[in-house]
Coordinates of C-alpha atoms in Angstrom, one line a residue:
Chain S
M136 CA 3.6 38.9 38.2
N137 CA 1.7 36.0 36.8
L138 CA 0.4 37.1 33.4
A139 CA -1.6 33.9 32.9
L140 CA -3.6 34.5 36.0
R141 CA -4.1 38.2 35.3
D142 CA -5.4 37.4 31.9
I143 CA -7.8 34.7 33.3
R144 CA -8.9 37.2 36.0
Y145 CA -9.8 39.8 33.3
H146 CA -11.4 37.3 31.0
R147 CA -12.8 35.1 33.7
G148 CA -16.3 34.7 32.2
R149 CA -14.8 33.4 28.9
F150 CA -12.3 31.2 30.8
I151 CA -14.9 29.7 33.1
L152 CA -17.3 28.9 30.2
T153 CA -14.5 27.4 28.2
S154 CA -13.4 25.3 31.1
I155 CA -17.0 24.1 31.8
G156 CA -17.3 23.1 28.1
L157 CA -14.1 21.3 28.2
G158 CA -15.0 19.8 31.6
L159 CA -18.2 18.4 30.2
L160 CA -16.2 16.8 27.4
L161 CA -13.7 15.3 29.8
G162 CA -16.7 14.2 31.9
V163 CA -17.9 12.1 29.0
V164 CA -14.3 10.7 28.7
I165 CA -14.3 9.8 32.4
S166 CA -17.8 8.3 32.1
M167 CA -16.7 6.2 29.1
G168 CA -13.8 4.9 31.1
G169 CA -16.3 4.2 34.0
I170 CA -18.7 2.3 31.6
Y171 CA -15.7 0.4 30.2
R172 CA -14.7 -0.7 33.7
G173 CA -18.4 -1.2 34.5
L174 CA -18.8 -3.7 31.7
F175 CA -16.1 -5.8 33.3
A176 CA -17.7 -5.5 36.7
D177 CA -21.1 -6.3 35.3
A178 CA -19.8 -9.2 33.3
L179 CA -18.1 -10.7 36.3
A180 CA -20.7 -9.7 39.0
V181 CA -22.4 -13.1 39.2
L182 CA -19.2 -15.0 38.7
D183 CA -17.6 -13.1 41.6
S184 CA -20.5 -13.2 43.9
T185 CA -20.9 -17.0 43.5
K186 CA -17.4 -17.6 44.7
A187 CA -17.2 -21.0 43.0
D188 CA -14.0 -22.6 41.7
I189 CA -15.6 -24.7 38.9
W190 CA -18.6 -24.2 36.8
V191 CA -19.9 -27.5 35.4
V192 CA -22.0 -27.0 32.3
Q193 CA -23.3 -28.9 29.3
Q194 CA -20.6 -30.5 27.2
N195 CA -19.3 -28.5 24.2
T196 CA -20.9 -25.3 25.4
N197 CA -19.5 -22.1 26.9
G198 CA -22.4 -21.9 29.3
P199 CA -24.2 -20.8 31.3
F200 CA -23.6 -17.0 30.5
A201 CA -22.3 -17.1 26.9
E202 CA -24.4 -20.0 25.7
S203 CA -27.4 -22.1 26.7
S204 CA -26.5 -25.0 29.0
R205 CA -28.9 -27.6 30.4
I206 CA -27.8 -30.3 32.7
P207 CA -29.7 -32.6 35.2
E208 CA -29.9 -31.2 38.7
D209 CA -29.0 -34.5 40.3
I210 CA -25.5 -34.4 38.8
K211 CA -24.7 -32.3 41.8
Y212 CA -24.5 -35.5 43.9
R213 CA -21.8 -37.0 41.6
I214 CA -19.8 -33.8 41.6
K215 CA -19.9 -33.7 45.4
L216 CA -18.3 -37.1 45.4
V217 CA -15.3 -36.1 43.2
P218 CA -12.1 -36.1 45.3
G219 CA -11.1 -32.4 46.0
V220 CA -14.6 -31.0 45.8
A221 CA -15.8 -29.5 49.1
E222 CA -19.3 -28.5 48.0
A223 CA -21.5 -28.3 44.9
S224 CA -24.7 -26.4 44.3
P225 CA -27.0 -26.1 41.3
L226 CA -27.8 -22.8 39.7
S227 CA -30.4 -21.7 37.2
F228 CA -30.3 -18.4 35.2
Q229 CA -32.8 -16.7 32.9
T230 CA -33.4 -13.2 31.7
I231 CA -37.0 -12.1 32.3
Q232 CA -38.8 -9.1 30.8
I233 CA -42.3 -8.3 32.0
E234 CA -44.4 -5.2 32.1
K235 CA -44.4 -3.1 35.3
M236 CA -46.5 0.1 35.5
G237 CA -46.8 0.0 31.7
K238 CA -43.0 -0.1 31.2
P239 CA -40.7 -2.9 30.3
F240 CA -39.2 -4.4 33.4
R241 CA -36.1 -6.5 32.7
F242 CA -34.1 -8.5 35.2
F243 CA -31.9 -11.6 35.5
L244 CA -33.4 -14.3 37.6
I245 CA -31.1 -16.6 39.5
G246 CA -32.4 -19.8 41.1
Y247 CA -30.2 -21.3 43.8
D248 CA -30.4 -24.1 46.3
T249 CA -31.2 -22.4 49.6
N250 CA -29.2 -25.1 51.3
G251 CA -26.2 -24.6 49.0
F252 CA -24.4 -21.5 47.8
G253 CA -24.7 -19.1 44.9
G254 CA -27.4 -17.0 46.5
P255 CA -27.4 -13.2 47.2
P256 CA -23.9 -12.1 48.2
E257 CA -25.3 -9.7 50.8
I258 CA -28.6 -8.6 52.2
V259 CA -28.8 -4.8 52.6
A260 CA -32.5 -4.7 53.7
G261 CA -35.0 -7.4 54.7
R262 CA -33.9 -11.0 54.9
N263 CA -32.7 -13.9 52.8
I264 CA -35.1 -16.5 51.4
R265 CA -36.3 -18.8 54.1
Q266 CA -39.2 -20.6 52.6
K267 CA -38.9 -23.1 49.8
H268 CA -41.4 -21.2 47.6
Y269 CA -42.6 -17.8 46.5
E270 CA -40.0 -15.6 48.1
M271 CA -37.6 -13.4 46.3
V272 CA -34.5 -11.3 47.0
V273 CA -34.0 -8.5 44.5
A274 CA -31.0 -6.2 43.6
K275 CA -31.3 -2.6 44.8
A276 CA -31.3 -1.5 41.2
M277 CA -34.7 -3.1 40.6
K278 CA -36.2 -0.4 42.9
M279 CA -38.7 -2.8 44.5
D280 CA -39.8 -2.5 48.1
I281 CA -39.9 -5.3 50.6
G282 CA -43.3 -6.9 50.6
E283 CA -43.9 -6.0 46.9
K284 CA -45.3 -8.8 44.8
I285 CA -44.4 -9.8 41.3
H286 CA -46.1 -12.3 39.0
L287 CA -43.8 -14.8 37.3
G288 CA -44.9 -17.9 35.5
L289 CA -47.9 -19.3 37.3
H290 CA -47.3 -17.7 40.7
D291 CA -46.8 -14.4 42.6
Y292 CA -43.5 -13.9 44.4
T293 CA -43.0 -11.6 47.4
V294 CA -39.8 -9.5 47.8
V295 CA -38.4 -10.4 51.2
G296 CA -34.9 -8.9 50.9
I297 CA -32.8 -6.5 48.9
T298 CA -29.2 -7.3 47.8
G299 CA -26.5 -5.0 46.5
K300 CA -25.3 -4.5 43.0
V301 CA -25.5 -7.8 41.2
V302 CA -26.2 -7.7 37.6
S303 CA -26.1 -10.0 34.5
S304 CA -23.4 -9.6 32.0
G305 CA -25.9 -7.5 30.0
G306 CA -26.2 -5.1 32.9
D307 CA -29.7 -6.3 34.0
P308 CA -30.2 -6.3 37.8
A309 CA -30.4 -9.7 39.4
A310 CA -33.2 -11.3 41.4
Y311 CA -32.9 -14.5 43.4
V312 CA -35.5 -17.2 44.0
S313 CA -35.2 -20.7 45.3
L314 CA -34.0 -23.3 42.7
A315 CA -37.4 -25.0 42.7
D316 CA -39.2 -21.7 41.9
A317 CA -36.7 -20.8 39.2
Q318 CA -37.2 -24.3 37.6
D319 CA -41.0 -23.8 37.8
I320 CA -40.7 -20.4 36.2
Q321 CA -38.4 -21.6 33.5
F322 CA -39.7 -25.1 32.7
K323 CA -43.1 -25.7 34.1
K324 CA -45.9 -25.7 31.6
D325 CA -49.3 -24.3 32.3
N326 CA -52.2 -26.6 33.0
D327 CA -53.7 -26.5 29.5
A328 CA -50.3 -27.4 28.0
I329 CA -49.9 -30.3 30.4
R330 CA -53.4 -31.6 29.6
N331 CA -52.7 -31.3 25.9
D332 CA -49.4 -33.2 26.2
R333 CA -50.9 -36.0 28.2
E334 CA -53.7 -36.4 25.7
R335 CA -51.2 -36.5 22.8
I336 CA -49.0 -39.1 24.6
G337 CA -52.2 -41.1 25.4
T338 CA -53.4 -41.0 21.8
N339 CA -50.0 -42.0 20.4
L340 CA -49.6 -44.9 22.8
A341 CA -53.2 -46.1 22.1
A342 CA -52.3 -46.3 18.4
I343 CA -49.5 -48.8 19.2
Q344 CA -51.2 -52.2 18.7
S345 CA -48.4 -54.2 20.4
I346 CA -49.1 -52.8 23.9
S347 CA -52.1 -53.5 26.0
P348 CA -54.3 -50.6 27.5
S349 CA -52.9 -51.2 30.9
Q350 CA -49.3 -51.0 29.6
A351 CA -50.3 -47.9 27.7
K352 CA -51.7 -46.3 30.9
Y353 CA -48.5 -47.2 32.8
L354 CA -46.3 -45.8 30.0
K355 CA -48.3 -42.6 29.7
Q356 CA -47.8 -41.9 33.4
N357 CA -44.1 -42.4 33.2
I358 CA -43.6 -40.5 30.0
A359 CA -45.6 -37.6 31.4
G360 CA -43.5 -37.7 34.5
I361 CA -40.3 -37.3 32.5
T362 CA -41.6 -34.6 30.2
E363 CA -43.1 -32.6 33.0
S364 CA -40.0 -32.8 35.2
T365 CA -38.4 -29.5 35.9
H366 CA -35.3 -30.8 37.6
T367 CA -33.0 -29.2 35.1
V368 CA -30.4 -26.6 35.9
N369 CA -28.0 -24.4 33.8
T370 CA -24.9 -25.2 35.8
I371 CA -23.6 -26.9 38.9
V372 CA -21.0 -24.8 40.7
A373 CA -18.4 -26.4 42.9
R374 CA -16.0 -25.2 45.5
L375 CA -12.7 -27.0 46.1
A376 CA -11.5 -28.3 49.4
P377 CA -8.4 -26.6 50.7
G378 CA -5.3 -27.9 49.0
A379 CA -7.2 -29.6 46.1
N380 CA -5.8 -29.3 42.7
L381 CA -8.1 -27.5 40.3
H382 CA -6.8 -29.2 37.1
E383 CA -7.0 -32.7 38.6
V384 CA -10.7 -32.1 39.6
Q385 CA -11.4 -30.6 36.1
E386 CA -9.7 -33.7 34.6
L387 CA -11.9 -36.1 36.6
I388 CA -15.1 -34.3 35.7
S389 CA -14.1 -34.1 32.0
R390 CA -13.9 -37.8 31.8
W391 CA -17.7 -38.1 32.2
N392 CA -19.7 -37.7 29.1
H393 CA -22.0 -34.7 28.6
F394 CA -20.3 -32.3 31.0
R395 CA -17.7 -29.6 30.8
P396 CA -16.0 -28.2 33.9
I397 CA -15.0 -24.6 33.4
S398 CA -12.5 -22.9 35.8
V399 CA -13.1 -19.3 37.0
E400 CA -10.2 -18.2 34.9
E401 CA -11.7 -19.7 31.8
Q402 CA -15.2 -18.4 32.7
T403 CA -13.7 -14.9 33.1
K404 CA -12.1 -15.2 29.7
I405 CA -15.3 -16.3 28.1
L406 CA -17.2 -13.4 29.7
T407 CA -14.6 -10.6 29.1
K408 CA -12.9 -11.6 25.9
G409 CA -16.0 -13.0 24.2
M410 CA -19.1 -11.4 25.4
I411 CA -18.0 -7.8 26.0
E412 CA -15.0 -7.5 23.7
K413 CA -16.7 -5.5 21.0
A414 CA -18.4 -3.2 23.5
R415 CA -15.1 -2.8 25.2
M416 CA -13.3 -2.0 22.0
Q417 CA -16.1 0.4 20.9
L418 CA -15.8 2.3 24.2
G419 CA -12.0 2.4 24.0
L420 CA -12.3 3.8 20.5
F421 CA -14.8 6.5 21.7
R422 CA -12.4 7.4 24.5
I423 CA -9.5 7.9 22.1
I424 CA -11.7 9.9 19.7
L425 CA -13.0 12.1 22.5
L426 CA -9.4 12.7 23.8
V427 CA -8.3 13.6 20.3
I428 CA -11.3 16.0 20.1
S429 CA -10.3 17.5 23.5
A430 CA -6.7 17.9 22.3
V431 CA -7.9 19.7 19.1
I432 CA -10.3 21.9 21.1
I433 CA -7.6 22.8 23.6
A434 CA -5.1 23.6 20.8
L435 CA -7.7 25.8 19.0
I436 CA -8.6 27.6 22.2
I437 CA -5.0 28.3 23.1
Y438 CA -4.2 29.3 19.5
T439 CA -7.2 31.6 19.3
S440 CA -6.3 33.1 22.7
T441 CA -2.7 33.6 21.5
L442 CA -4.0 35.3 18.3
D443 CA -6.0 37.7 20.6
K444 CA -2.8 38.5 22.4
I445 CA -0.5 39.1 19.4
R446 CA -0.1 42.8 20.2
V447 CA 0.4 42.1 23.9
I448 CA 3.1 39.6 23.0
A449 CA 4.7 42.0 20.6
T450 CA 4.7 44.7 23.2
L451 CA 6.2 42.4 25.8
K452 CA 8.9 41.4 23.3
L453 CA 9.5 45.0 22.4
I454 CA 10.0 46.1 26.1
G455 CA 12.5 43.2 26.3
S456 CA 10.5 40.5 27.9
Q457 CA 12.2 37.1 28.0
N458 CA 10.7 34.3 26.0
R459 CA 10.1 32.3 29.2
V460 CA 7.6 35.0 30.3
I461 CA 5.6 34.6 27.1
I462 CA 5.9 30.8 27.0
G463 CA 4.9 30.7 30.7
M464 CA 1.8 32.8 30.1
I465 CA 0.5 30.5 27.4
L466 CA 1.5 27.2 29.0
Q467 CA 0.1 28.1 32.4
Q468 CA -3.2 29.1 30.9
S469 CA -3.4 25.9 29.0
L470 CA -2.5 23.8 32.0
L471 CA -4.9 25.6 34.3
M472 CA -7.7 25.2 31.8
G473 CA -7.0 21.4 31.6
F474 CA -6.7 21.1 35.3
I475 CA -9.9 23.0 36.0
A476 CA -11.8 21.2 33.2
Y477 CA -10.6 17.8 34.5
F478 CA -11.9 18.5 38.0
I479 CA -15.2 19.9 36.6
G480 CA -15.6 16.7 34.5
Y481 CA -14.6 14.5 37.5
G482 CA -16.9 16.3 39.9
L483 CA -19.8 16.1 37.4
I484 CA -19.4 12.3 37.0
L485 CA -18.8 11.8 40.8
L486 CA -22.2 13.5 41.4
T487 CA -24.1 11.7 38.8
Y488 CA -22.6 8.4 38.1
E489 CA -25.0 6.5 40.3
N490 CA -27.9 7.7 38.2
F491 CA -26.5 6.3 35.0
P492 CA -28.5 3.4 33.6
R493 CA -25.3 1.3 33.3
R494 CA -22.8 0.8 36.0
I495 CA -19.9 3.3 36.1
V496 CA -16.8 2.1 37.9
L497 CA -14.4 4.9 38.7
E498 CA -11.0 3.5 39.4
A499 CA -8.3 5.7 40.8
F500 CA -5.7 4.4 38.4
D501 CA -7.9 5.3 35.3
L502 CA -8.5 8.7 36.8
Q503 CA -4.8 9.3 37.4
V504 CA -3.9 8.2 33.9
L505 CA -6.5 10.4 32.4
F506 CA -5.2 13.3 34.4
V507 CA -1.7 12.8 33.1
I508 CA -3.1 12.5 29.6
V509 CA -5.0 15.7 30.0
I510 CA -2.0 17.6 31.3
A511 CA 0.1 16.1 28.4
I512 CA -2.5 17.2 25.9
C513 CA -2.6 20.7 27.4
T514 CA 1.2 20.9 27.2
I515 CA 1.4 19.7 23.7
S516 CA -1.6 21.8 22.5
S517 CA 0.0 24.9 24.0
F518 CA 2.9 24.4 21.7
V519 CA 0.7 25.6 18.8
G520 CA 0.2 28.9 20.6
I521 CA 3.7 29.1 21.8
R522 CA 5.1 28.5 18.3
K523 CA 2.9 31.4 17.1
A524 CA 3.9 33.6 20.0
L525 CA 7.6 33.0 19.4
K526 CA 7.2 34.0 15.8
V527 CA 5.6 37.4 16.7
E528 CA 7.9 40.2 15.8
P529 CA 8.3 43.1 18.3
A530 CA 7.7 45.5 15.4
E531 CA 4.1 44.3 15.4
A532 CA 3.6 46.5 18.5
L533 CA 4.3 49.6 16.4
G534 CA 1.7 51.3 14.3
G535 CA -1.9 52.0 14.9
Chain M
M187 CA 33.3 53.3 32.6
D188 CA 33.1 56.9 31.2
K189 CA 29.7 58.3 30.6
A190 CA 28.9 58.3 26.8
M191 CA 28.7 61.7 25.3
Y192 CA 25.7 60.7 23.2
A193 CA 22.8 58.6 24.2
I194 CA 22.2 57.8 20.5
E195 CA 24.8 57.8 17.7
V196 CA 23.7 56.8 14.3
E197 CA 26.2 56.9 11.4
N198 CA 25.4 56.3 7.8
L199 CA 22.5 54.1 8.6
T200 CA 21.0 52.3 5.6
K201 CA 18.1 50.0 5.6
I202 CA 17.2 48.1 2.4
Y203 CA 14.1 45.8 2.4
G204 CA 14.1 42.9 -0.1
K205 CA 16.8 41.9 -2.6
G206 CA 17.7 42.3 -6.2
D207 CA 15.1 44.1 -8.4
S208 CA 12.6 44.2 -5.6
A209 CA 14.9 45.9 -3.1
V210 CA 13.6 49.0 -1.6
T211 CA 15.8 51.5 0.2
A212 CA 13.8 52.7 3.2
L213 CA 16.6 54.6 4.8
A214 CA 19.9 55.9 3.2
D215 CA 23.0 57.2 5.0
A216 CA 21.1 58.6 8.0
S217 CA 23.3 60.0 10.7
I218 CA 22.1 61.6 13.9
Q219 CA 23.4 62.0 17.4
V220 CA 21.2 62.7 20.5
K221 CA 22.6 63.7 23.8
P222 CA 21.2 62.6 27.2
G223 CA 18.4 64.9 28.2
E224 CA 17.7 66.1 24.6
L225 CA 14.2 66.0 23.1
V226 CA 14.5 65.3 19.4
A227 CA 11.7 65.0 16.8
I228 CA 11.9 63.2 13.5
L229 CA 9.3 64.8 11.2
G230 CA 8.3 63.5 7.9
P231 CA 5.4 62.3 5.8
S232 CA 4.1 58.7 5.7
G233 CA 6.6 56.3 4.1
S234 CA 9.5 58.7 4.4
G235 CA 11.5 56.2 6.5
K236 CA 11.1 57.8 10.0
T237 CA 9.7 54.7 11.6
T238 CA 12.4 52.6 10.0
L239 CA 14.9 54.8 11.6
L240 CA 13.2 54.4 14.9
T241 CA 13.0 50.6 14.6
C242 CA 16.7 50.4 13.8
I243 CA 17.6 52.5 16.8
G244 CA 15.1 50.5 18.8
L245 CA 16.9 47.2 18.0
I246 CA 13.8 45.9 16.2
N247 CA 15.0 46.2 12.6
E248 CA 18.5 45.1 11.6
P249 CA 20.3 47.8 9.7
T250 CA 21.7 46.9 6.3
H251 CA 24.7 49.2 6.7
G252 CA 25.9 51.7 9.1
K253 CA 26.5 52.0 12.8
V254 CA 24.2 52.4 15.8
V255 CA 25.6 53.1 19.2
I256 CA 23.3 53.3 22.3
D257 CA 24.7 54.8 25.5
G258 CA 28.2 54.0 24.3
T259 CA 27.5 50.4 23.3
T260 CA 27.8 49.6 19.6
V261 CA 24.7 47.6 18.8
A262 CA 24.9 47.6 15.0
D263 CA 27.8 48.0 12.7
G264 CA 26.7 46.7 9.2
G265 CA 24.2 44.3 10.8
W266 CA 23.8 43.5 14.5
H267 CA 27.0 43.7 16.4
G268 CA 28.3 40.2 17.4
G269 CA 27.2 38.9 20.8
I270 CA 24.8 41.7 21.5
D271 CA 21.8 40.7 23.5
L272 CA 19.1 42.8 21.9
K273 CA 16.4 42.0 24.4
R274 CA 18.6 42.9 27.3
M275 CA 19.5 46.1 25.6
R276 CA 15.9 47.0 25.0
R277 CA 15.0 46.0 28.5
E278 CA 17.7 48.0 30.2
K279 CA 18.5 51.0 27.9
L280 CA 15.4 51.7 25.9
G281 CA 11.9 52.8 26.7
F282 CA 9.1 52.7 24.1
I283 CA 6.0 54.8 23.6
F284 CA 3.6 53.8 20.9
Q285 CA 1.0 55.4 18.7
A286 CA -1.7 53.4 20.3
H287 CA -0.8 53.2 24.0
N288 CA -0.3 49.4 23.7
L289 CA -1.1 48.8 27.3
I290 CA -1.8 45.2 28.2
P291 CA -5.6 45.1 28.5
F292 CA -5.8 42.5 31.3
L293 CA -3.4 44.4 33.6
T294 CA -4.3 47.5 35.7
A295 CA -2.5 50.7 35.2
R296 CA -0.1 49.9 38.0
E297 CA 0.5 46.3 36.7
N298 CA 1.2 47.6 33.3
V299 CA 4.1 49.6 34.7
M300 CA 5.1 46.8 37.1
V301 CA 5.5 44.3 34.2
A302 CA 8.3 46.4 32.7
L303 CA 10.0 46.5 36.1
E304 CA 9.5 42.8 36.9
I305 CA 11.0 41.6 33.6
N306 CA 14.0 43.7 34.6
N307 CA 14.3 41.7 37.9
F308 CA 12.8 44.2 40.2
S309 CA 11.2 42.4 43.2
R310 CA 7.4 42.5 43.3
N311 CA 7.3 45.0 46.2
E312 CA 9.9 47.3 44.6
A313 CA 8.0 47.2 41.3
K314 CA 4.7 47.9 43.0
A315 CA 6.1 50.9 44.9
R316 CA 8.0 52.4 41.9
A317 CA 5.0 51.9 39.6
A318 CA 2.7 53.7 42.1
E319 CA 5.3 56.5 42.5
L320 CA 5.6 57.0 38.7
L321 CA 1.9 57.0 38.1
V322 CA 1.3 59.4 41.0
S323 CA 3.9 61.7 39.5
L324 CA 2.0 61.6 36.2
N325 CA -1.2 62.6 38.1
L326 CA -2.6 59.1 37.8
G327 CA -2.7 58.2 41.5
H328 CA -6.5 57.7 41.3
R329 CA -6.2 55.3 38.4
L330 CA -3.7 52.8 39.8
N331 CA -6.2 49.9 39.8
N332 CA -8.1 50.8 36.7
Y333 CA -7.9 48.7 33.6
P334 CA -6.8 50.4 30.3
S335 CA -10.4 50.1 29.1
A336 CA -11.5 52.4 31.9
L337 CA -8.9 55.1 31.1
S338 CA -9.2 58.0 28.7
G339 CA -6.8 58.2 25.7
G340 CA -4.7 60.8 27.5
E341 CA -4.6 58.8 30.7
A342 CA -3.7 55.6 28.8
Q343 CA -0.9 57.4 27.0
R344 CA 0.5 58.7 30.3
V345 CA 0.4 55.1 31.8
A346 CA 2.4 54.1 28.6
I347 CA 4.9 56.8 29.3
A348 CA 5.2 55.7 32.9
R349 CA 5.9 52.2 31.7
A350 CA 8.6 53.5 29.3
L351 CA 10.2 55.4 32.1
A352 CA 10.0 52.6 34.7
N353 CA 13.5 51.3 34.1
K354 CA 15.0 54.7 33.9
P355 CA 16.1 54.1 30.3
K356 CA 18.9 56.1 28.7
V357 CA 16.8 56.4 25.5
I358 CA 13.0 56.8 25.0
L359 CA 11.7 56.2 21.6
A360 CA 8.2 57.4 20.8
D361 CA 6.4 56.4 17.6
E362 CA 3.6 58.9 16.9
P363 CA 2.7 59.2 20.6
T364 CA 0.0 61.8 19.9
A365 CA -1.6 60.3 16.9
A366 CA -4.5 58.8 18.8
L367 CA -5.0 61.9 21.0
D368 CA -6.8 65.2 20.5
T369 CA -4.7 68.3 20.1
E370 CA -4.9 69.3 23.7
N371 CA -4.0 65.9 25.1
G372 CA -1.3 65.6 22.4
R373 CA 0.3 68.8 23.4
N374 CA 0.1 67.8 27.1
V375 CA 2.0 64.6 26.3
M376 CA 4.7 66.4 24.4
I377 CA 5.1 68.9 27.3
L378 CA 5.3 65.9 29.7
L379 CA 8.0 64.3 27.5
K380 CA 10.0 67.5 27.5
K381 CA 9.8 67.6 31.3
L382 CA 10.8 64.0 31.7
A383 CA 13.8 64.4 29.3
M384 CA 15.1 67.1 31.5
E385 CA 14.3 65.4 34.8
N386 CA 15.5 61.9 33.9
H387 CA 18.4 63.0 31.7
S388 CA 17.1 60.6 29.0
A389 CA 17.4 61.2 25.3
I390 CA 13.9 61.2 23.8
L391 CA 13.4 60.6 20.1
V392 CA 9.9 61.3 18.9
V393 CA 8.7 60.2 15.4
T394 CA 5.8 62.3 14.3
H395 CA 4.2 63.7 11.1
D396 CA 2.5 66.5 13.0
H397 CA 4.4 69.8 12.9
R398 CA 2.2 71.4 15.6
M399 CA 3.4 68.9 18.2
V400 CA 7.1 69.6 18.0
E401 CA 7.0 73.0 19.7
G402 CA 9.7 73.1 22.4
F403 CA 11.8 70.3 21.0
D404 CA 15.5 70.7 21.2
R405 CA 16.1 69.5 17.6
I406 CA 14.0 68.5 14.7
F407 CA 15.1 66.2 11.9
H408 CA 13.2 66.2 8.6
V409 CA 13.1 62.9 6.8
S410 CA 11.9 62.4 3.2
D411 CA 12.4 59.5 0.8
G412 CA 14.6 57.7 3.3
R413 CA 17.0 60.6 3.8
I414 CA 17.5 63.1 6.6
D415 CA 17.2 66.3 4.7
T416 CA 17.5 69.0 7.3
E417 CA 18.3 69.4 11.0
K418 CA 16.8 72.3 12.8
Y419 CA 17.5 73.6 16.2
N420 CA 14.5 74.8 18.2
S421 CA 15.5 78.4 18.0
E422 CA 15.2 78.1 14.2
S423 CA 11.7 76.6 14.0

């Protein structure tokens, strides 16, 4: 006869409530693990979806994600000519926060060359950008419909397609526009600012006595052309030709002034070790604390439950019950509680994780490790109850 | 192996609690013998040492001096006898009935009896059948699947008796079995014990402080201040 199951059957209300409580706690532990993995997935989402081998950024920076990086767009032509490079494409990134329906609406805007690569990794609804201007593909998480318009910079942009889960390293959903649009949104000044700049340049040039008015007019046009140019990008991404040596290509680009070629491995390190390290450690610490709390709670529950059964245990001992019967009763209850609580927590997170504001990535390995930890905690925690039970004297069954 | 003449033999049993100045002699030089099928009462006021005697015979309390023999097996001789498996002895030779019925609250009446059988290696089906048979014989056939909380005091005590009898023990030890019952139920329990002693040929040793309950007992021992003062036969009481 299984005494553990009989006790649970009799006290099922208490057992179920306790398991649900513990399950919620384990659900939080599982979600923490999922957020921990989600941080990695988010941090590497753009890096992975771009499928580039080298990220060329401004010299002495860890751009374009960890630091600001600005390089001329036309450097892409030089990079394409480097031996070993198969293709190169410019990308622009910026985080935008606007008001939508009275609420802050934040997203990560990626500008890409529609003839190059680095655009949306997949289109789950609608189509990709076809026109050079004013079209947009947004991540599903932005919850926008096809045909919906959004005002950015000086223009309205129409959503033409929906892509999957692409987010910035900060977890903001991504939106894609053509590179020209992204450059306009990021760098183009409004008409008043352009007029002001031109007037200021004109006034400054007129004050220079050594140049003639016609020279001043010529210079003014050229200077304005330079200052109003938007042909700046944050990075040029390159893919290598089959068989090309990554280090050799990096070495060649490194020789030029003003640029730094970062490999995917280095970029991954910058993103994971630098940008999300503290958040990762914080989450890891929370997980450990929550597991310790779970262990203490399980131990307390088992201990209290053992105290409730002192007379039962004494009676069992008095009628000659073997220790294994008593140990089995306590251990099985503890394990069953951990087992049920784990699956309550897992089920809860499985049903809700897509509604979490941050990405939750549930990996089978993490779940298996947590299961083993929970079972180990239950086993160890039950020792507290078992120790108490083994100390119970049969004589305690006597008396009123 | 020859059948033992006595189910219980106690010779010069002494139990001292504590050491030195704080030592308390709970039982001194107690000697009793109980034959199989005999119903014996140990009467005495609170603190007289009767429960100590019961716990020493029940292999719960280690005697300081003296000898205890259960069904021909020496279990104590100036401390526990070497190599004796106390749990096994309790499981196989002894049955216990308590002041409060001490039924396991999360087991039904039948399961409470079955647990005593299963720890004695009865198969589940055998245990189930024997438990039902015992409970039916104690007029509890309609209560097989009831939990102790749904039983009256008398019914619960009868289930406890069924559990004590389950393994057909040679010795049944009862500690104030009627203390939690009203007079009528208490008397019924004692009548039942008498009947069972005769039927099962078990020696039944009942500790009680209630003189009214020992009617019909074969022998009565009076204990006071840790000593067995007098032994009466039923015809004398």
